[in-house]
Tab-separated table of C-alpha atoms and ligand atoms in Angstrom:
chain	number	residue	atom	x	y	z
A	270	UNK	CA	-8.503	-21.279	-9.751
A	271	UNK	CA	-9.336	-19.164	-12.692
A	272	UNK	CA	-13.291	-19.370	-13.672
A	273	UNK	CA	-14.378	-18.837	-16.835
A	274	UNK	CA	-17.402	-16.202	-16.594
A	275	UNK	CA	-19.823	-15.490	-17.785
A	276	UNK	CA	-22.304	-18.829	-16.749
A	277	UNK	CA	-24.831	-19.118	-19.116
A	278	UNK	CA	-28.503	-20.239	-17.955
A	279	UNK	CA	-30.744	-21.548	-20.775
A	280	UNK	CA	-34.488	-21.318	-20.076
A	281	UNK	CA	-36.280	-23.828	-21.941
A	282	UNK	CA	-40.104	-25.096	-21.465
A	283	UNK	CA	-43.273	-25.781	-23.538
A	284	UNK	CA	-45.602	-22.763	-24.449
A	285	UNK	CA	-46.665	-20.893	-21.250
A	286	UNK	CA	-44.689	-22.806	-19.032
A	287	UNK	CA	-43.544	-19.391	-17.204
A	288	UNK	CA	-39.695	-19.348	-19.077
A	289	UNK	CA	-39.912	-15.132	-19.755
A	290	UNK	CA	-41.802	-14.847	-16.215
A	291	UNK	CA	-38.699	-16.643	-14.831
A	292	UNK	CA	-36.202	-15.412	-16.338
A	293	UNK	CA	-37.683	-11.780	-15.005
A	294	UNK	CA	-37.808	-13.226	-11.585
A	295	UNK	CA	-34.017	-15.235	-12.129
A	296	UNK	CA	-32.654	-11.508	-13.100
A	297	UNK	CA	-34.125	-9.712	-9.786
A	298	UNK	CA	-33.043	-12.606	-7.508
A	299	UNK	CA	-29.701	-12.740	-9.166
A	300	UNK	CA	-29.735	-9.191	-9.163
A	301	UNK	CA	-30.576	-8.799	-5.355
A	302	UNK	CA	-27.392	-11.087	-4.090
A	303	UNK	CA	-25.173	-8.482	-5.934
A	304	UNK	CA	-24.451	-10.736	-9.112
A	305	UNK	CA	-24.299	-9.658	-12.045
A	306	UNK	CA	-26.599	-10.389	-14.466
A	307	UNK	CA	-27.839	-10.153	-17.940
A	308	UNK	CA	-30.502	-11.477	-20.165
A	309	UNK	CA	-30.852	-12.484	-23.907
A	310	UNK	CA	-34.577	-12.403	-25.479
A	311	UNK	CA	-34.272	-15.340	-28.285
A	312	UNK	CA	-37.907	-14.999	-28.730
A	313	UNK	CA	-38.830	-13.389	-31.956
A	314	UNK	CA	-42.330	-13.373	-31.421
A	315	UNK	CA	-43.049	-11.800	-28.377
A	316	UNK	CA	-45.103	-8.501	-27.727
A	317	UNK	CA	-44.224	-7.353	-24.082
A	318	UNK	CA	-41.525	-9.050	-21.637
A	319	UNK	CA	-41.507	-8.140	-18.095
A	320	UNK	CA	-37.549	-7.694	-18.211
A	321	UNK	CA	-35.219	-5.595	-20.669
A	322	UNK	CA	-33.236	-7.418	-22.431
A	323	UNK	CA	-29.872	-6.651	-23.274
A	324	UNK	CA	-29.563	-8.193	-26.234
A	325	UNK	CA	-32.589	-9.012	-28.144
A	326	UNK	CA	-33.443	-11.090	-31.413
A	327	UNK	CA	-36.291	-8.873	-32.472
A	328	UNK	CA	-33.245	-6.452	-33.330
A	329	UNK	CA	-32.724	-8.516	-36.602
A	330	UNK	CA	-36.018	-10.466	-37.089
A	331	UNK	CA	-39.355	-9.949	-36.198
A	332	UNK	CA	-41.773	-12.820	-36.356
A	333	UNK	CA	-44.618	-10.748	-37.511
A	334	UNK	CA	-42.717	-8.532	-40.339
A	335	UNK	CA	-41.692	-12.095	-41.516
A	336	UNK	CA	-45.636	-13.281	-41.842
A	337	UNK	CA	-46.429	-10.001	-43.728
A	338	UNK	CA	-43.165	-10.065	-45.931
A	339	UNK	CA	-42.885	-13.736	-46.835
A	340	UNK	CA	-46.800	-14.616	-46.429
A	341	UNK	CA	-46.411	-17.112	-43.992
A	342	UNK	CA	-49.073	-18.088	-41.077
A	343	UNK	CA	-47.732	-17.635	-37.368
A	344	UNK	CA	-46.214	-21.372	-36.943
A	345	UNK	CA	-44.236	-20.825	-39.940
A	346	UNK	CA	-43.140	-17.019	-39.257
A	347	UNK	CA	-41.500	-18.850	-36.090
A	348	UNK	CA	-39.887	-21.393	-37.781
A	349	UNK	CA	-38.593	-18.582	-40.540
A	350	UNK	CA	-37.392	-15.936	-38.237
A	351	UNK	CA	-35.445	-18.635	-35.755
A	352	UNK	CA	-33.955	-20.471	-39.053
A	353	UNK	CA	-32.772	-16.770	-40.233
A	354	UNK	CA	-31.232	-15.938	-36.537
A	355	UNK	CA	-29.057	-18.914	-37.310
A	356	UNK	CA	-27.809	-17.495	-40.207
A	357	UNK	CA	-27.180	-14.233	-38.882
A	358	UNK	CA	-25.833	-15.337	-35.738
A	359	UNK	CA	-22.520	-13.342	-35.629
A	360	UNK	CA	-24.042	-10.120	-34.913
A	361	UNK	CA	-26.191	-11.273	-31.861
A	362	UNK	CA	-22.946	-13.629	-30.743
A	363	UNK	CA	-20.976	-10.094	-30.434
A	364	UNK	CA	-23.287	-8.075	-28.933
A	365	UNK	CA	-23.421	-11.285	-26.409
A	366	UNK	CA	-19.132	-11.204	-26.141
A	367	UNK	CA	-19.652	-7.864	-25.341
A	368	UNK	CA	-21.539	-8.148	-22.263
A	369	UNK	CA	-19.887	-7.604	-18.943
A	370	UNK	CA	-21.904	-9.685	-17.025
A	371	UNK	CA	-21.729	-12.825	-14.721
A	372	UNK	CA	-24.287	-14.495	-15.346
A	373	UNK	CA	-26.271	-14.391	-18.808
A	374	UNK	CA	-30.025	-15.991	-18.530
A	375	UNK	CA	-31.562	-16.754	-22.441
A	376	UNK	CA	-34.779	-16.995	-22.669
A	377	UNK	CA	-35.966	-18.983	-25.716
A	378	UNK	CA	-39.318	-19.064	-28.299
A	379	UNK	CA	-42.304	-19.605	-26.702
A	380	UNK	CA	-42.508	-22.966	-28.706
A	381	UNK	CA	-40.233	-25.755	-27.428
A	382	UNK	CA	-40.187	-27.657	-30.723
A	383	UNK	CA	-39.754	-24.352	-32.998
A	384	UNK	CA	-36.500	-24.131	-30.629
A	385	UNK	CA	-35.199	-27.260	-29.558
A	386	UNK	CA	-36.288	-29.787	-32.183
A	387	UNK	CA	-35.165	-27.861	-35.363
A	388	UNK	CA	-31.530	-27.829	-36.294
A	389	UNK	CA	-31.132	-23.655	-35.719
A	390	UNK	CA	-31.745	-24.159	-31.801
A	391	UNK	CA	-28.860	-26.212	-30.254
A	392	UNK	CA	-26.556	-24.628	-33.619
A	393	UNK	CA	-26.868	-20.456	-31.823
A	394	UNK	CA	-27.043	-21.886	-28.062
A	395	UNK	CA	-23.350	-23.669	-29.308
A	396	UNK	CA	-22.324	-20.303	-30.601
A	397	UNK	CA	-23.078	-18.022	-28.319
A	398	UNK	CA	-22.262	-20.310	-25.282
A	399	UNK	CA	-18.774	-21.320	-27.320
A	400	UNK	CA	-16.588	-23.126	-23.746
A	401	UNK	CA	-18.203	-21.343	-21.583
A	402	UNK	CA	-20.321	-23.182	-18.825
A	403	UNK	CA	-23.964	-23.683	-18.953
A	404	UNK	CA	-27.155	-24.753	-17.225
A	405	UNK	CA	-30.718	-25.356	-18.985
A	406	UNK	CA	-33.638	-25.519	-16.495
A	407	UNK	CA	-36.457	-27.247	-17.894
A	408	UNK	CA	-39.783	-26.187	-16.866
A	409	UNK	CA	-42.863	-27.849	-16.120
A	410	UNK	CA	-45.850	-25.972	-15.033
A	411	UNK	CA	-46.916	-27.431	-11.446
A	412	UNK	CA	-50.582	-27.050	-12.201
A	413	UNK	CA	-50.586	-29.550	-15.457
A	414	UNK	CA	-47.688	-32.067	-13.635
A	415	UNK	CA	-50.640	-32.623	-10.535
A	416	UNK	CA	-52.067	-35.494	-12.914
A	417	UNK	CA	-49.301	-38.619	-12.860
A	418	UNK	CA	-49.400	-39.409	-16.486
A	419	UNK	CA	-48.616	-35.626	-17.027
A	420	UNK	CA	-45.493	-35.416	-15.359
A	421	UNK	CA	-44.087	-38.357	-16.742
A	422	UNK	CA	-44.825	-37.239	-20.113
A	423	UNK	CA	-42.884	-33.808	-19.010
A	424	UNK	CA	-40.309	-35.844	-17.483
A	425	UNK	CA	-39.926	-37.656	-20.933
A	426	UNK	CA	-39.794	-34.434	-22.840
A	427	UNK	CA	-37.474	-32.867	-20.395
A	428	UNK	CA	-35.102	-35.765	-21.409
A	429	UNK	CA	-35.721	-35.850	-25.138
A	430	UNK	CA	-34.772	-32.439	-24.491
A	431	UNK	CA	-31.446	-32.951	-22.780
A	432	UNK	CA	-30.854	-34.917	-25.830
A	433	UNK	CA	-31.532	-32.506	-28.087
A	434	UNK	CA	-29.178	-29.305	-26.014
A	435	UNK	CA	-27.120	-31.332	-24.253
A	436	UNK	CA	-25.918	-29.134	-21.033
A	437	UNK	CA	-26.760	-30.302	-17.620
A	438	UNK	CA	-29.685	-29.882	-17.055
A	439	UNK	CA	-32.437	-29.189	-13.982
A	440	UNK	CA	-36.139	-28.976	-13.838
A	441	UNK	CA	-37.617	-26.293	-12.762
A	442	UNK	CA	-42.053	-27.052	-11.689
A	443	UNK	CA	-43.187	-23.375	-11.981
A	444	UNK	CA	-46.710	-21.730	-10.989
A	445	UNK	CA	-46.472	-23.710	-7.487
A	446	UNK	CA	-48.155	-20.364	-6.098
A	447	UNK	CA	-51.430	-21.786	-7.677
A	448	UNK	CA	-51.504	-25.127	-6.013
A	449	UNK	CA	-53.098	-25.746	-2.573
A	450	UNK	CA	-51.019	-27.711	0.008
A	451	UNK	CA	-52.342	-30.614	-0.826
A	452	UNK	CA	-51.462	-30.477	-4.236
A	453	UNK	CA	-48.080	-29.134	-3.156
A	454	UNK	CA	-47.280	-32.249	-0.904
A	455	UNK	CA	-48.978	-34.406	-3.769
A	456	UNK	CA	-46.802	-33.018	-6.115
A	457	UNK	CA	-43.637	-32.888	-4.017
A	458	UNK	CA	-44.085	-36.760	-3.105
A	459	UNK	CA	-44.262	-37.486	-6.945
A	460	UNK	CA	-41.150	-35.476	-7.968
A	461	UNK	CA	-39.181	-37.142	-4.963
A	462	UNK	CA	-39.596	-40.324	-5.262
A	463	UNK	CA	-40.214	-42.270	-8.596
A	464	UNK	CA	-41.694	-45.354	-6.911
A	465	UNK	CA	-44.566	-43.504	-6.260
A	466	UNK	CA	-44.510	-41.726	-9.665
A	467	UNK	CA	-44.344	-44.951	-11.424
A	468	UNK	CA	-47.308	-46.538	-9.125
A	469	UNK	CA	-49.170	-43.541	-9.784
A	470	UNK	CA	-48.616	-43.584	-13.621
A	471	UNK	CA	-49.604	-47.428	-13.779
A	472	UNK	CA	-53.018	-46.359	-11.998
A	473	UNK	CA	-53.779	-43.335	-14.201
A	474	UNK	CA	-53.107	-44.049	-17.220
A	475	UNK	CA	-53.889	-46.661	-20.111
A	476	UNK	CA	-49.937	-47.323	-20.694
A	477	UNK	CA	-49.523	-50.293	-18.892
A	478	UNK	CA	-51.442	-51.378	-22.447
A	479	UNK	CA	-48.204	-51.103	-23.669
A	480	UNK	CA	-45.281	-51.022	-20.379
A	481	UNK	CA	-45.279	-53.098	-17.463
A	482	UNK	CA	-45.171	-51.434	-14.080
A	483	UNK	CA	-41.450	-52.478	-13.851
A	484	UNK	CA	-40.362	-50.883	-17.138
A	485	UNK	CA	-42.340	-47.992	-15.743
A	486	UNK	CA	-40.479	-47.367	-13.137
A	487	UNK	CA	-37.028	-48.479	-14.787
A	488	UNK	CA	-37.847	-45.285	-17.048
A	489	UNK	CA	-38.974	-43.086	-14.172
A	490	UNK	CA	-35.859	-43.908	-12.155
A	491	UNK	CA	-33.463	-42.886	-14.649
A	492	UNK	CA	-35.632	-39.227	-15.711
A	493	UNK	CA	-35.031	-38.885	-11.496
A	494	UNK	CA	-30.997	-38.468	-12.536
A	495	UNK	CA	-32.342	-34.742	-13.447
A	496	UNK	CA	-32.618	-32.798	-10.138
A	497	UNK	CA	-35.791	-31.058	-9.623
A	498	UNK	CA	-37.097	-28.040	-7.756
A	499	UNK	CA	-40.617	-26.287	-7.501
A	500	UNK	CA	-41.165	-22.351	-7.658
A	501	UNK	CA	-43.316	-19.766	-8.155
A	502	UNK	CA	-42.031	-17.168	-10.406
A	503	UNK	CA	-44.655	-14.566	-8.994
A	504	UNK	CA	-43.447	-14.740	-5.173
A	505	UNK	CA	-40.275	-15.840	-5.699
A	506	UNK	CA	-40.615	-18.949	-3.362
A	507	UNK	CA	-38.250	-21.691	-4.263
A	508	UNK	CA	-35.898	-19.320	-5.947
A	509	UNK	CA	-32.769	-19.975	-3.331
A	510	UNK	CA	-33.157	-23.629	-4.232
A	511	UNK	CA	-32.834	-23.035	-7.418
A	512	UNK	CA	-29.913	-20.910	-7.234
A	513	UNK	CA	-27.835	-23.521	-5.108
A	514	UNK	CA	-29.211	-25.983	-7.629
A	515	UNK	CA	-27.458	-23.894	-10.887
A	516	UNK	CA	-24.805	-23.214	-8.767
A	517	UNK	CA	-23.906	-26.772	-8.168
A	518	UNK	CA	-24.096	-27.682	-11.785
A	519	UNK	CA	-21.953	-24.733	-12.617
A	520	UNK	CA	-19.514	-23.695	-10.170
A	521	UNK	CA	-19.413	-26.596	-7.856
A	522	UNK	CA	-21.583	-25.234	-5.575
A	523	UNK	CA	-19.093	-22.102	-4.382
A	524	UNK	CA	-20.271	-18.455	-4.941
A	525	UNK	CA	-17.220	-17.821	-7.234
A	526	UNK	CA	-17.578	-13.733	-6.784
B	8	GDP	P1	-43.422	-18.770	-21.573
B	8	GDP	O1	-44.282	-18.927	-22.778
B	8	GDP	O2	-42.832	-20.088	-21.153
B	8	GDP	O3	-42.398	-17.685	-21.670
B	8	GDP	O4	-44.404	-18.377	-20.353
B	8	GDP	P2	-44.657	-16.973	-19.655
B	8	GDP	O5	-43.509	-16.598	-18.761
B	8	GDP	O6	-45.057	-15.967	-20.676
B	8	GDP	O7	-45.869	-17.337	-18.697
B	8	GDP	C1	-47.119	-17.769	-19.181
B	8	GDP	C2	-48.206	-17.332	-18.194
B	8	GDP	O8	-48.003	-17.978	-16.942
B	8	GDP	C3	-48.161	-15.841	-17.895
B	8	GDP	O9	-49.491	-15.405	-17.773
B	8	GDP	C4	-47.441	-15.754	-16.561
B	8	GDP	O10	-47.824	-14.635	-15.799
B	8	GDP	C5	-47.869	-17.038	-15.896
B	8	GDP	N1	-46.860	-17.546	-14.938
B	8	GDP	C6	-45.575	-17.882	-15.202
B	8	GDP	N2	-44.965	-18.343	-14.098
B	8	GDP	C7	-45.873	-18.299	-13.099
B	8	GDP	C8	-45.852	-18.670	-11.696
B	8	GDP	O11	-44.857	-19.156	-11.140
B	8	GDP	N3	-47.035	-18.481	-11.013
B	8	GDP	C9	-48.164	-17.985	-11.589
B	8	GDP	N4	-49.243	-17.849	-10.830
B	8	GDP	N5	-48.215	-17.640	-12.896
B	8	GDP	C10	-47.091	-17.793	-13.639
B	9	MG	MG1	-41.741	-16.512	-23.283
């Protein structure tokens, strides 16, 4: 069977949620089973990643040359600099082509709605992905999803989300390294089962002012049709679930080197 390669692997995830942490950890896992493996920064605002990029938007803008030159405060520098990527896509979308790699991680703006709730977003991931196969992980920090009515509310955003970019897509709890067992078991019985999820939301929170405990769990039932796994970007634990996880969504589940 002839695969098309490369497999693209979009990183998406609200502000610190550990997406350029994890996509420095994807590379040296990926790296470390002899794939081969590149990365895209898409984020024109950051200072320092822990990863070179091979092909980087801060090549044609630069968040903070677009404050000073147009005026504009840091929210709208963002906006600017990701609207003007769009428009000068072709240039990042060859150096992209050009790459020799199996595997391409993008890492995207440290703001998910700057990203995937503005009409630039989904527009380059289309272009540069073109028919090739891809993957978004969503991630949820593992610390914040420990209260009920915060991991539903991830949940929910994880699928307005898929909405919005459309490829399969997994989430990914990050930071589990911070949790004690507890928590870890705690959080591992609420991503597994959304009974318990939905029982637990009912209890915490003040939204059974507004849904019942069935439509609760109706909702929670179908955000459990994304797969989830936890991780810690820092030790690396959870990182061969993951990879069988993208692997299943993109290849089948077979190693196609
Ligand atoms: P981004 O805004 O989604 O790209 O988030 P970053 O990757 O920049 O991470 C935000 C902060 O969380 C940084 O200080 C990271 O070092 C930290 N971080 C990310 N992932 C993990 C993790 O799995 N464990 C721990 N302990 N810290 C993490
Ligand atoms: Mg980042």
């Amino acid at each position: 069977m002839v695969v098309k390669i490369p497999y693209y692997i979009i990183v998406l995830g609200t502000a610190g949620s550990g997406k350029t942490t994890l996509t420095s950890m994807l590379m040296n896992y990926l790296d470390s089973h002899q794939m081969d493996v590149a990365a895209v920064n898409l984020d024109p605002a950051v200072e320092e990643l822990p990863y070179n990029p091979d092909v980087d938007i801060r090549e044609w803008v630069d968040a903070r040359e677009v404050m000073v030159k147009r005026g504009l405060g840091p929210n709208g520098a963002l906006i600017a600099s990701v609207d003007m990527l769009a428009l000068n896509i072709g240039e990042l979308k060859d150096e992209v082509d050009s790459l020799k790699s199996n595997y391409i991680i993008i890492d995207t703006p440290g703001q998910l709605e700057i990203f995937a709730f503005r009409d630039s977003g989904p527009v380059v991931l289309r272009t540069i992905i073109g028919d090739s196969k891809a993957v978004s992980l969503f991630l949820i920090d593992g610390l914040y999803a420990l209260k009920p009515s915060n991991l539903f509310s991830a949940m929910l955003l994880s699928a307005s989300t898929f909405f919005r970019i459309k490829y399969p897509q997994i989430n990914v709890f990050t930071k589990i390294d911070l949790l004690s067992e507890a928590e870890y078991s705690g959080l591992l019985s609420m991503i597994e089962n959304p009974e318990e999820l939905a029982s637990r939301v009912v209890e915490d929170a003040d939204i059974n002012l507004m849904w019942s405990s069935e439509e609760v769990y109706g909702l929670a039932e179908k955000l459990y049709s994304f797969e989830s796994v936890p991780v810690s970007n820092n030790s690396g634990q959870g990182f061969d679930d993951l990879y069988a996880l993208i692997q299943r969504v993109l290849a089948g589940g077979e190693d196609y080197l």
